[in-house]
mmCIF file of C-alpha atoms and ligand atoms in Angstrom:
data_model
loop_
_atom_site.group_PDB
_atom_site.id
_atom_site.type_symbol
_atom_site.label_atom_id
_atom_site.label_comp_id
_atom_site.label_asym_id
_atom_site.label_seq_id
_atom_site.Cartn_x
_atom_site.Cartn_y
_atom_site.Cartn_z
ATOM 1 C CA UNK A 1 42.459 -17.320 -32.760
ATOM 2 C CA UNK A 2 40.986 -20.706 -31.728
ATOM 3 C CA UNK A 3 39.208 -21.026 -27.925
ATOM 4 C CA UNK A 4 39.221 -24.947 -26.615
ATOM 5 C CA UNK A 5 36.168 -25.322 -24.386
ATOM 6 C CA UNK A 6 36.748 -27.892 -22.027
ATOM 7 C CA UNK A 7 32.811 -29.679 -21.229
ATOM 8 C CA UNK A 8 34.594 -33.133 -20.924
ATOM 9 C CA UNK A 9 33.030 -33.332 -17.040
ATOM 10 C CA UNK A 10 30.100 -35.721 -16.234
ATOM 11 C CA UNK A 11 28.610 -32.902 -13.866
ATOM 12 C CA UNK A 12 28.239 -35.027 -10.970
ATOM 13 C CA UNK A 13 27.573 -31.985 -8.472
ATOM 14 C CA UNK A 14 24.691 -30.718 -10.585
ATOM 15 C CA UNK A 15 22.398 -34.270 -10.220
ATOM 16 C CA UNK A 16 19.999 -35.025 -10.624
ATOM 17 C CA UNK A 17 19.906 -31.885 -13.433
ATOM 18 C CA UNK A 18 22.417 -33.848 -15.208
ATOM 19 C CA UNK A 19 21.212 -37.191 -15.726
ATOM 20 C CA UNK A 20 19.272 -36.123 -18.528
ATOM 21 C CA UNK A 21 20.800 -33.155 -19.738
ATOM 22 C CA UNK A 22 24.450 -32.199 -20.094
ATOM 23 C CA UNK A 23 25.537 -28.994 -17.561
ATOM 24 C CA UNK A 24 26.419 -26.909 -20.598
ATOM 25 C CA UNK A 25 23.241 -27.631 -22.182
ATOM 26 C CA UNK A 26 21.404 -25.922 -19.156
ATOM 27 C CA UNK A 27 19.282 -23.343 -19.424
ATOM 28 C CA UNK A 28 20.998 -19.734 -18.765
ATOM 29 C CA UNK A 29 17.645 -17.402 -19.187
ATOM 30 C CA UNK A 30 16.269 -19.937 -21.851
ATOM 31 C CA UNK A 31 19.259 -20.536 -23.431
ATOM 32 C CA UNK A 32 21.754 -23.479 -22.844
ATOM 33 C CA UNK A 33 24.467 -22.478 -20.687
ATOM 34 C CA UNK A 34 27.240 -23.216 -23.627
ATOM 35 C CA UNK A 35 24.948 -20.597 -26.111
ATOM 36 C CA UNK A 36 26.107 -17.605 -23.801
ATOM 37 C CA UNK A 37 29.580 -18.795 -24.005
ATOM 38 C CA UNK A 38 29.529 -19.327 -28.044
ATOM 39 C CA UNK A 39 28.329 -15.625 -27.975
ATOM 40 C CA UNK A 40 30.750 -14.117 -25.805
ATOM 41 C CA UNK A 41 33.831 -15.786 -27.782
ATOM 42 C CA UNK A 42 32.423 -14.738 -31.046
ATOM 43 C CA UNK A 43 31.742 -11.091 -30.009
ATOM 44 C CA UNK A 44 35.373 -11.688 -28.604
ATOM 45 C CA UNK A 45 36.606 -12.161 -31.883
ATOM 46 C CA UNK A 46 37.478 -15.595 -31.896
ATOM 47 C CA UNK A 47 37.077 -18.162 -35.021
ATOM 48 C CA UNK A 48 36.854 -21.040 -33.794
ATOM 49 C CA UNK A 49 35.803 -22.846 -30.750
ATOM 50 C CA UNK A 50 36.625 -26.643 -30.180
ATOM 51 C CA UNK A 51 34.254 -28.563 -27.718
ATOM 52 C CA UNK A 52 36.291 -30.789 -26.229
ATOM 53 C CA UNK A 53 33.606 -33.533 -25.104
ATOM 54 C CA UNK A 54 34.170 -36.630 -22.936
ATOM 55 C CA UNK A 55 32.475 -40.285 -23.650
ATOM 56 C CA UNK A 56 29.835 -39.265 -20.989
ATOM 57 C CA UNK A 57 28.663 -35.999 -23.560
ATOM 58 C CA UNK A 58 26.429 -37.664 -26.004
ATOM 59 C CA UNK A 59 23.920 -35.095 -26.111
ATOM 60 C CA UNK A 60 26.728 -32.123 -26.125
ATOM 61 C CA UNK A 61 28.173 -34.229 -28.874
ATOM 62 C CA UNK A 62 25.051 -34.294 -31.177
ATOM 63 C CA UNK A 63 23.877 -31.202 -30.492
ATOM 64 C CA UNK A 64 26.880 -29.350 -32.374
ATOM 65 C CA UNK A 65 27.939 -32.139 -34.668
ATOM 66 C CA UNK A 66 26.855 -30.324 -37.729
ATOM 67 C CA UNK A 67 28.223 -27.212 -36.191
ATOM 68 C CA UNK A 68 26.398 -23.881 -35.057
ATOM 69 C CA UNK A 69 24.958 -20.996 -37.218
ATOM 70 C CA UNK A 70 26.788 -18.244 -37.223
ATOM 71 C CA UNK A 71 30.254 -16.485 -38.160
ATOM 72 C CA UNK A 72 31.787 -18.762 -35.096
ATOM 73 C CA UNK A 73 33.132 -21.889 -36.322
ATOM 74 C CA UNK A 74 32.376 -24.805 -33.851
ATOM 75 C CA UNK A 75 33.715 -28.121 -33.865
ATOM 76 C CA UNK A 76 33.938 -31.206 -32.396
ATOM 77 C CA UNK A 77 36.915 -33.051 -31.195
ATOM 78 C CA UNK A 78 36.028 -36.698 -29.022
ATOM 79 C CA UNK A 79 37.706 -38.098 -25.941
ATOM 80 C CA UNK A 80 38.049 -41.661 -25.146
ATOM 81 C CA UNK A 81 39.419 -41.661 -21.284
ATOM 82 C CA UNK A 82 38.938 -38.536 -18.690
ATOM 83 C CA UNK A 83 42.142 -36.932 -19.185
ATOM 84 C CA UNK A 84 41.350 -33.453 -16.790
ATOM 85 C CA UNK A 85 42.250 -29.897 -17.944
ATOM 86 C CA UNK A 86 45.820 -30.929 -19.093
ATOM 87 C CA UNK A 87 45.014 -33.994 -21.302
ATOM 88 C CA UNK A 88 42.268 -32.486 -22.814
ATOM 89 C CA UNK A 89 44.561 -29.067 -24.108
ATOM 90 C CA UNK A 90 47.275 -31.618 -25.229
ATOM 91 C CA UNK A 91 44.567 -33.504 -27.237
ATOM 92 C CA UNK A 92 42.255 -30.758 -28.628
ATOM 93 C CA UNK A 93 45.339 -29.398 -30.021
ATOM 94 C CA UNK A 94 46.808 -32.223 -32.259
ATOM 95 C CA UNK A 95 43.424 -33.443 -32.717
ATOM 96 C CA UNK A 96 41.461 -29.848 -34.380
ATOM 97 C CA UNK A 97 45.054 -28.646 -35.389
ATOM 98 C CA UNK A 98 45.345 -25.795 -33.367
ATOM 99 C CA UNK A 99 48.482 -23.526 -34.590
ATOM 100 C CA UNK A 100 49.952 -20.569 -32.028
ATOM 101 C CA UNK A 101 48.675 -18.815 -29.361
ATOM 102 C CA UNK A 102 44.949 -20.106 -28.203
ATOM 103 C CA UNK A 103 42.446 -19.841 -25.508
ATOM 104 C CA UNK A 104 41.617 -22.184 -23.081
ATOM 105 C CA UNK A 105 37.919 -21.824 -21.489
ATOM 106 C CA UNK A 106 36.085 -24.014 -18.995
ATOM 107 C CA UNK A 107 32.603 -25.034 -20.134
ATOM 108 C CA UNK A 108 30.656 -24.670 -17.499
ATOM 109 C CA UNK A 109 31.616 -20.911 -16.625
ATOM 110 C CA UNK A 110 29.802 -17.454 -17.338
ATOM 111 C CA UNK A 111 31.826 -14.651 -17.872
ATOM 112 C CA UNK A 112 30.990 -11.195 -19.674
ATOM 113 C CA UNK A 113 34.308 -9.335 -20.186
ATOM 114 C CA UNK A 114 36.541 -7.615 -22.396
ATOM 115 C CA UNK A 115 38.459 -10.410 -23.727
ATOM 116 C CA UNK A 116 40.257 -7.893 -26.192
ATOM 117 C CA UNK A 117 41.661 -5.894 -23.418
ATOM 118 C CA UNK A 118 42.962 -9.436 -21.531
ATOM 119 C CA UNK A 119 44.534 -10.133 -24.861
ATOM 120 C CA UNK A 120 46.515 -6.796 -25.259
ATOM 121 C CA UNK A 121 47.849 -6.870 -21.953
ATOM 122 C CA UNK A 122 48.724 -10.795 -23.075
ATOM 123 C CA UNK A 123 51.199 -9.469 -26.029
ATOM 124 C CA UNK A 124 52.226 -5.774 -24.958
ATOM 125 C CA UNK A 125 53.771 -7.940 -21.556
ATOM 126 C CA UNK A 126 54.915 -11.074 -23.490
ATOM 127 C CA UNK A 127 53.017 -13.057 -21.210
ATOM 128 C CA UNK A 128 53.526 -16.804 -21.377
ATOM 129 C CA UNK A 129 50.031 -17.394 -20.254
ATOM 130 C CA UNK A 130 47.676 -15.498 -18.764
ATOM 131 C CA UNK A 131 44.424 -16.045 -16.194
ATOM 132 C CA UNK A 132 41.402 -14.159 -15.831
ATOM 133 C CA UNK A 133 40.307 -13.324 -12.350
ATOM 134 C CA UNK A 134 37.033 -12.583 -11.204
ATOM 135 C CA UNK A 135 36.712 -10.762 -8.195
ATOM 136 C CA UNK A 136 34.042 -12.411 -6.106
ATOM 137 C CA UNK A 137 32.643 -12.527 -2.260
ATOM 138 C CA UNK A 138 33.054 -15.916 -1.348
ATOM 139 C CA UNK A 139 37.027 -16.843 -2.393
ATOM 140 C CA UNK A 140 37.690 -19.254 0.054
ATOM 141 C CA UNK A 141 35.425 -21.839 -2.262
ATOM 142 C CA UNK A 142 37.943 -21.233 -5.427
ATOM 143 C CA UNK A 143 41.702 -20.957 -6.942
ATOM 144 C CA UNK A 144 42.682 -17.950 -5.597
ATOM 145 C CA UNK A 145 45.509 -16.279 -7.185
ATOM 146 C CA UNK A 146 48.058 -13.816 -5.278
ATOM 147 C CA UNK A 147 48.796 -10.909 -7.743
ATOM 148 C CA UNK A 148 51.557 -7.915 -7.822
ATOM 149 C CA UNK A 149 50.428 -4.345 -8.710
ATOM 150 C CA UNK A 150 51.442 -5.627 -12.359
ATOM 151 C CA UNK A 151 48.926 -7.951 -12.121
ATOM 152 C CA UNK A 152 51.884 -10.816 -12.220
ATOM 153 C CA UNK A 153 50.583 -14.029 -10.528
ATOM 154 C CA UNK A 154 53.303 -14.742 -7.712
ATOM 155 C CA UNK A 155 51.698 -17.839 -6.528
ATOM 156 C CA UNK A 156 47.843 -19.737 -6.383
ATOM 157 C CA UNK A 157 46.230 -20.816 -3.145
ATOM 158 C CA UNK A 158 43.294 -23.508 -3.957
ATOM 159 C CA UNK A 159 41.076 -23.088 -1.527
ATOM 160 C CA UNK A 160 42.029 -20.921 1.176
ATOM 161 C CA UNK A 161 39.905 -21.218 4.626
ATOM 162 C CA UNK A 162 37.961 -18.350 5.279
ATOM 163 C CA UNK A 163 39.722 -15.382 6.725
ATOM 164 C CA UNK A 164 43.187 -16.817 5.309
ATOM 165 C CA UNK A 165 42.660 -15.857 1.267
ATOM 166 C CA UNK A 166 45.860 -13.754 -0.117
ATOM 167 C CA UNK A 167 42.770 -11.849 -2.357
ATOM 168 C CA UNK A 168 39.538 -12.156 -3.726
ATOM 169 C CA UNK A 169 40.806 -13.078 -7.251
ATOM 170 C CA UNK A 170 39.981 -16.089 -8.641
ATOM 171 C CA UNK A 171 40.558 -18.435 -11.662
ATOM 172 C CA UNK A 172 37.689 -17.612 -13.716
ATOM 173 C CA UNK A 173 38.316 -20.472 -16.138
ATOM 174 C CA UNK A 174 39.428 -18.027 -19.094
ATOM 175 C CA UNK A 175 43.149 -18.602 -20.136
ATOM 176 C CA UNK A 176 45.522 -17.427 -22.551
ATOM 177 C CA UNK A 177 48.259 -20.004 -23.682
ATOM 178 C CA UNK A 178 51.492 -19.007 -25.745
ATOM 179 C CA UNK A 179 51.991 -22.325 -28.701
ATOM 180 C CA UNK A 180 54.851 -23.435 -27.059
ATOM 181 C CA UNK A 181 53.133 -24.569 -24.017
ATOM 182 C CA UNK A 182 50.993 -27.185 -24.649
ATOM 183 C CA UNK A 183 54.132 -29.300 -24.938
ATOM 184 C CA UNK A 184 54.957 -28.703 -21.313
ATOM 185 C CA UNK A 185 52.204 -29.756 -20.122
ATOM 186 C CA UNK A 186 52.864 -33.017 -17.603
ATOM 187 C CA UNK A 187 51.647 -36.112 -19.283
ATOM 188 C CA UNK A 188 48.760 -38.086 -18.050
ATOM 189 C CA UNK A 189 45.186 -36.780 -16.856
ATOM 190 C CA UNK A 190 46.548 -33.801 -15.179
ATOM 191 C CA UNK A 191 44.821 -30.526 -14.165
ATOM 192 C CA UNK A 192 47.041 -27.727 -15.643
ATOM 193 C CA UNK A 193 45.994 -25.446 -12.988
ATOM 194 C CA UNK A 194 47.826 -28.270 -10.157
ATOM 195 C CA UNK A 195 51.029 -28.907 -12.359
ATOM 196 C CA UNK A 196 51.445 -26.052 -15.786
ATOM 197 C CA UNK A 197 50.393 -23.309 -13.918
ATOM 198 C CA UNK A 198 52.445 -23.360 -10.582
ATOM 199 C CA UNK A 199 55.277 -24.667 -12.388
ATOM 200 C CA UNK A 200 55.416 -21.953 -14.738
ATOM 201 C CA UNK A 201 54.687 -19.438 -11.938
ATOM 202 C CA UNK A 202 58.047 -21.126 -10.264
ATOM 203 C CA UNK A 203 59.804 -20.776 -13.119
ATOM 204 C CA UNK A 204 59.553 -16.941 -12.645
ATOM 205 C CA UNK A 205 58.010 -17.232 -15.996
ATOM 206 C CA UNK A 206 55.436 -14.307 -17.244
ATOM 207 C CA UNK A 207 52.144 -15.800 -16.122
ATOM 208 C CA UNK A 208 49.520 -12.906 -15.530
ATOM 209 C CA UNK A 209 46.240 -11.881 -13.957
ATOM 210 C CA UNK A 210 43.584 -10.320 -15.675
ATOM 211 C CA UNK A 211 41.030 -9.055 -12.508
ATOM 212 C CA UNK A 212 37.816 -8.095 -13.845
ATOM 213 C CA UNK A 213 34.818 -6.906 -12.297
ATOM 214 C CA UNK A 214 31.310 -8.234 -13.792
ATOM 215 C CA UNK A 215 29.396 -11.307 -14.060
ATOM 216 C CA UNK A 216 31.017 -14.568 -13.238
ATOM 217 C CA UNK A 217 29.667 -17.677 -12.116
ATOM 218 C CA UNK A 218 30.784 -21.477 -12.851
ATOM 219 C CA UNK A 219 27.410 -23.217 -12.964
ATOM 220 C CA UNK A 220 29.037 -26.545 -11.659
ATOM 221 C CA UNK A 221 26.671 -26.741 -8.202
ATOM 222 C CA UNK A 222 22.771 -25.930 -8.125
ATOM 223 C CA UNK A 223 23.855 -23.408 -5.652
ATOM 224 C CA UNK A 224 26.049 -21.620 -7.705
ATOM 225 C CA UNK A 225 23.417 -21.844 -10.891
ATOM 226 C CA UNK A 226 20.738 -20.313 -9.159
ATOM 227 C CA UNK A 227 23.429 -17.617 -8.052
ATOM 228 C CA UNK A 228 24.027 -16.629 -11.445
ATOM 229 C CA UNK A 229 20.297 -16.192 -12.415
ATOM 230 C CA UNK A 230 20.088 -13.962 -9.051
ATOM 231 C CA UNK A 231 22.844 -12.326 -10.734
ATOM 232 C CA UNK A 232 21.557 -11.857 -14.233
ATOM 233 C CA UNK A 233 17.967 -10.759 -13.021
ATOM 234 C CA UNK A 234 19.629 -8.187 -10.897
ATOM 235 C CA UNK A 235 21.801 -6.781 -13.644
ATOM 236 C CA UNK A 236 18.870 -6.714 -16.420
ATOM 237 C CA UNK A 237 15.866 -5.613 -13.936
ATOM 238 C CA UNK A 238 13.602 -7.737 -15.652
ATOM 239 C CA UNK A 239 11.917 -10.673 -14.650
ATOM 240 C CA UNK A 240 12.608 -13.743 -17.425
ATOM 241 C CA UNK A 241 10.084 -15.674 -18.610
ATOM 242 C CA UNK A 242 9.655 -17.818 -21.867
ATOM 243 C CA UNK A 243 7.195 -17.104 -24.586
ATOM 244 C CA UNK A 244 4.553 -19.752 -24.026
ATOM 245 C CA UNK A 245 4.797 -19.365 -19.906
ATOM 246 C CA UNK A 246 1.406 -18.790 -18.427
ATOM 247 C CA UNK A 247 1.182 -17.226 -15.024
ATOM 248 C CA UNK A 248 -2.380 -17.036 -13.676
ATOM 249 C CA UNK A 249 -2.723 -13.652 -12.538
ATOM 250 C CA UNK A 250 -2.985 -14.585 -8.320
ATOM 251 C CA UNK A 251 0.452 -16.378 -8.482
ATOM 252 C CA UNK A 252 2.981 -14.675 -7.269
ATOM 253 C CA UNK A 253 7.139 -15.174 -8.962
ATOM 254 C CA UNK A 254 9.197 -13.174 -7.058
ATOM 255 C CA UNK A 255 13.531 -13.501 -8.679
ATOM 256 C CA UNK A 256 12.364 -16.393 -10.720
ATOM 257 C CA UNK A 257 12.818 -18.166 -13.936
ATOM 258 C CA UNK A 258 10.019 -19.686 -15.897
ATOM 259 C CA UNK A 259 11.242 -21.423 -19.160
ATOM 260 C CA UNK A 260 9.115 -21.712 -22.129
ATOM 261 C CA UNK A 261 5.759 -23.598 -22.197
ATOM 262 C CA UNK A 262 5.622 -23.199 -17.849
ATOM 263 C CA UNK A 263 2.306 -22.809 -16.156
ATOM 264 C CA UNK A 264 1.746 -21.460 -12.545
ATOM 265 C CA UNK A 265 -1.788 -21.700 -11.110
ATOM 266 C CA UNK A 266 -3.659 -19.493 -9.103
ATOM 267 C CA UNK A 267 -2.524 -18.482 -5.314
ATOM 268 C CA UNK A 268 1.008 -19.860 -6.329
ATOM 269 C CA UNK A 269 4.275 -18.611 -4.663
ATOM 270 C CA UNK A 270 7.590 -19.112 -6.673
ATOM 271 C CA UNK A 271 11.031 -17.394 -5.347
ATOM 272 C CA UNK A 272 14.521 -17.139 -6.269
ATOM 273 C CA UNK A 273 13.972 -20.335 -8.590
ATOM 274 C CA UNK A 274 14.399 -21.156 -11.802
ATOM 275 C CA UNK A 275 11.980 -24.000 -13.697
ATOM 276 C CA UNK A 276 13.319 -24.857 -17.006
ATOM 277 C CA UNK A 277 10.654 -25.480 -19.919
ATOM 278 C CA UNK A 278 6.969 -27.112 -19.784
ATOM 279 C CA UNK A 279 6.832 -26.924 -16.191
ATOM 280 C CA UNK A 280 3.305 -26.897 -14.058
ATOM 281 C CA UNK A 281 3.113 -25.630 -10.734
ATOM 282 C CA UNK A 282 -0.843 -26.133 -9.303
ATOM 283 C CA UNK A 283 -2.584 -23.711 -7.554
ATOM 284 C CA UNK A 284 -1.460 -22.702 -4.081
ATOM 285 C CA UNK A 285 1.854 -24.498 -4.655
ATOM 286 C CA UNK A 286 4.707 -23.221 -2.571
ATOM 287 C CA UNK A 287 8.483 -23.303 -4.525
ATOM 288 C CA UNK A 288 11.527 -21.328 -3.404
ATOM 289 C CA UNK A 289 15.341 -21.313 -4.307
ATOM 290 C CA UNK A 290 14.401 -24.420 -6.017
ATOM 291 C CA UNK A 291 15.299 -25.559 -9.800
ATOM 292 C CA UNK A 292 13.016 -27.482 -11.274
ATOM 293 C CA UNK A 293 13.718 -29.140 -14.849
ATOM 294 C CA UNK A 294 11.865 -29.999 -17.982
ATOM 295 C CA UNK A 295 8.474 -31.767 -17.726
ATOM 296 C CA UNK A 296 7.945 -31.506 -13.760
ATOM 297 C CA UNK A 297 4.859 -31.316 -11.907
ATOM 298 C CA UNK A 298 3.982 -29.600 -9.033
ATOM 299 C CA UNK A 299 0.887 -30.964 -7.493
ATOM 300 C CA UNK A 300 -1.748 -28.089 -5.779
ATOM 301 C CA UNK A 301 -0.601 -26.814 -2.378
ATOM 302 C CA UNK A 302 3.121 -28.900 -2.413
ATOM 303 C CA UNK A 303 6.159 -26.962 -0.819
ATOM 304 C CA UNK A 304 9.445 -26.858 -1.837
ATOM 305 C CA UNK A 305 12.999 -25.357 -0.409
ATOM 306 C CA UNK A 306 16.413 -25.300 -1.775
ATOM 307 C CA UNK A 307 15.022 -28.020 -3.885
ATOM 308 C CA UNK A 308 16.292 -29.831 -7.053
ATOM 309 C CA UNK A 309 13.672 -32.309 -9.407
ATOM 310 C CA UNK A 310 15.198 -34.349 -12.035
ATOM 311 C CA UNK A 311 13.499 -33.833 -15.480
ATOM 312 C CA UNK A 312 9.309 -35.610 -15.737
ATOM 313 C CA UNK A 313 8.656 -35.767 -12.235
ATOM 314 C CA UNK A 314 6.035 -35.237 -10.409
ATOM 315 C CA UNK A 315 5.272 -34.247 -6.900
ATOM 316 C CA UNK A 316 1.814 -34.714 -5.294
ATOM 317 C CA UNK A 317 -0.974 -32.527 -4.522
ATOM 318 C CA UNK A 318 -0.150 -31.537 -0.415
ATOM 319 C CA UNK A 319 3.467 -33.062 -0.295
ATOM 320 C CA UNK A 320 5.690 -31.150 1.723
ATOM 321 C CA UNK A 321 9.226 -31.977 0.290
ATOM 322 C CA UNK A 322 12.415 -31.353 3.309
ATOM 323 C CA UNK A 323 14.696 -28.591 2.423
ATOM 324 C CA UNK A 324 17.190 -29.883 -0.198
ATOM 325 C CA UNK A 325 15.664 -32.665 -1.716
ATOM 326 C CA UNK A 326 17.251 -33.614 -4.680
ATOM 327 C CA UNK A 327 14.416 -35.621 -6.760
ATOM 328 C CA UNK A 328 15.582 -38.045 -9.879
ATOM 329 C CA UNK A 329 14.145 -37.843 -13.347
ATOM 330 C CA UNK A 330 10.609 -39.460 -14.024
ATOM 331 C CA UNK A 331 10.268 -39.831 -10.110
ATOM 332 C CA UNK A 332 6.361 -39.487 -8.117
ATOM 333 C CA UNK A 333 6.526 -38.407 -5.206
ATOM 334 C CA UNK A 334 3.198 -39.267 -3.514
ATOM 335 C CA UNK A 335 1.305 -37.644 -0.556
ATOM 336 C CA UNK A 336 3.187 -39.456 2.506
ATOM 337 C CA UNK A 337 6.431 -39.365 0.071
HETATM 338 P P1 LIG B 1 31.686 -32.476 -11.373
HETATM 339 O O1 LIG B 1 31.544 -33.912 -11.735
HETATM 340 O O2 LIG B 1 30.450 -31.934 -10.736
HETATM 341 O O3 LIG B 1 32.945 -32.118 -10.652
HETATM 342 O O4 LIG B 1 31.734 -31.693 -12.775
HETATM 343 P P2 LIG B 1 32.839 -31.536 -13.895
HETATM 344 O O5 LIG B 1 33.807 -32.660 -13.955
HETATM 345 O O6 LIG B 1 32.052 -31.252 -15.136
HETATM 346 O O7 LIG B 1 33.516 -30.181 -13.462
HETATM 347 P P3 LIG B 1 34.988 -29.770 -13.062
HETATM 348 O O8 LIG B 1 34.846 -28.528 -12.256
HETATM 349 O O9 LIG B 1 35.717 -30.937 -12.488
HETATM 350 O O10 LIG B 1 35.655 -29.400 -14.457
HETATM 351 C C1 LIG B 1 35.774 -28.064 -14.939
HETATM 352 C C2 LIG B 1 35.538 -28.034 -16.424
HETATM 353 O O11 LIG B 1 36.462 -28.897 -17.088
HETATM 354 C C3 LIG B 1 34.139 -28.499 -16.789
HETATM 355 O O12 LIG B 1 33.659 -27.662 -17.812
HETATM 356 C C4 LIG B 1 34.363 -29.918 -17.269
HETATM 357 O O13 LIG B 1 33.407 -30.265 -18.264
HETATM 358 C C5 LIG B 1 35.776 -29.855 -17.852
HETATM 359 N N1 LIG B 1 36.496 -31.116 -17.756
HETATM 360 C C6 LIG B 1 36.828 -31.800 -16.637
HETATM 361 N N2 LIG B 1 37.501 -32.928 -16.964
HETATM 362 C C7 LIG B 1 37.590 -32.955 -18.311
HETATM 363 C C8 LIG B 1 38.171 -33.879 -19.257
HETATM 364 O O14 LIG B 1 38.718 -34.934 -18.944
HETATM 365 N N3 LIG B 1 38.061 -33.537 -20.575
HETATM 366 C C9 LIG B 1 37.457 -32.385 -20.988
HETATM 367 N N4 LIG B 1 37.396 -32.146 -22.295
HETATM 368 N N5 LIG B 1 36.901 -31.508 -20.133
HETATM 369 C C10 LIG B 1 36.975 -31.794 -18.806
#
């Protein structure tokens, strides 16, 4: 069975991250995001996964050109316009050839399920399509889908205000769709989860939810991206670091991150935060629920809250960034900023 993975976006929520580096190409513990997602779908079972990729994904692009290692078969198919969830299905299929019943997956998600199991209850109910729903705290932020005790989705709320939400199940980006679909989908750059999706569920057509407990997280806000690491150190009650990281023994990392080749000086604090490779924090230095990506430099005794620095830059010995600053790539920021 073939899995299209939809990474067509241009990540605007996650910038400055993604000026330099494509959101599926983000580290997820030391791996790019998109690595995780290749593994799940081949321990899935899948064949083949098509990367549908945008004219904004050069670096996606390249970096699976020639394929991946490894029983899963990746390829490449090119868009020349954004044409949202719906256009790209219609054109990964005619473009990679994709015969029968496929998945549809959304690049910048992380989900660890048992895609078997969604499948079987996909064929033993003759679904027409089917939706896998994570269960998570906060549903008001997502698609939230209103399911029978036969897991049949009777209708989708997008976005319910707190208090209001029919459940906590939500699109978690994983679909099932029978052949016949794809030609149903409207024409145009359309989002099949605005027009396919309700229509079908309309139609009194089978369209079902598969609710899973487990990790989930779409990496699409820095937010959400340091949720998931949260999320992953909890589960694997370790601390992740990368080989060449050097901590000097009076820092302190406390829920943190450190990609390969990092450094952390002495009297150091670094909290809920995740710094992506070759990263030096100077002594004293002060960085929480921060993400800080390739190449930055963290001058002795800064501070640092909820922030985000852009790839090479560099903040000064004693600067005291405000909560949330979002820093772009190759950036100084000097002592009176
Ligand atoms: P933002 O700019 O931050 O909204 O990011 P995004 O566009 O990457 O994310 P969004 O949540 O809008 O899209 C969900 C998924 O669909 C992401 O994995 C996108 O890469 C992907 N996607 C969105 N539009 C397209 C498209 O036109 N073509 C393809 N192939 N994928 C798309």
């Amino acid at each position: 069975m073939d899995a299209i993975v939809l990474v067509g976006g241009q990540g605007l929520r996650l910038r400055p991250l993604t000026l330099t580096r494509h959101k599926s190409l983000m580290p997820v513990l030391g791996q790019p995001a998109i690595e995780h997602l290749f593994d799940w779908l081949d321990r899935a079972g899948f064949a083949r996964a098509i990367l549908a990729v945008g004219r904004f994904n050069d670096d996606l692009a390249d970096a699976y050109a020639g394929g991946r290692p490894g029983r899963l078969r990746v390829e490449v198919v090119r868009e020349t316009e954004r044409l949202e969830s719906g256009g790209a299905v219609r054109y990964a299929v005619a473009a990679a050839d994709v015969e029968g019943r496929f998945a549809v997956l959304n690049g910048d998600v992380f989900v660890d399920f048992d895609f078997q199991a969604m499948l079987a209850q996909h064929i033993s109910r003759d679904a027409d399509l089917s939706i896998a729903l994570s269960e998570v705290a906060d549903p008001w932020a997502y698609g939230v889908a209103v399911v029978d005790p036969a897991n049949r989705i009777l209708d989708f709320v997008e976005k319910p205000p707190e208090g209001t939400e029919p459940s906590n199940l939500i699109n978690a980006g994983v679909w099932i769709f029978e052949a016949g679909l794809t030609a149903e989908i409207p024409a145009g750059a359309v989002r099949v989860e605005e027009t396919l999706f309700p229509t079908l569920v309309a139609q009194g057509r089978t369209v079902l939810g598969y609710p899973y407990r487990g990790v989930w997280a779409d990496i699409g806000t820095p937010a959400r991206y340091l949720e998931l690491h949260q999320a992953l150190l909890t589960r694997d009650q370790l601390p992740w670091w990368g080989p060449k990281a050097f901590v000097d023994p009076a820092a302190s990392i406390e829920a943190s991150v450190l990609g390969d080749g990092v450094q952390v000086g002495s009297g150091a604090r670094v909290a809920n935060s995740v710094l992506w490779e070759e990263v030096a924090i100077g002594e004293h230095a002060l960085v929480q629920s921060s993400i800080l990506a390739n190449g930055v430099t963290i001058g002795v005794g800064a501070t640092m809250q909820d922030a985000v620095i852009g790839a090479g830059a560099t903040i000064a010995p004693g600067v005291q960034l405000p909560p949330g600053s979002l820093i772009d790539p190759h950036t100084i920021v000097g002592a009176r900023g």
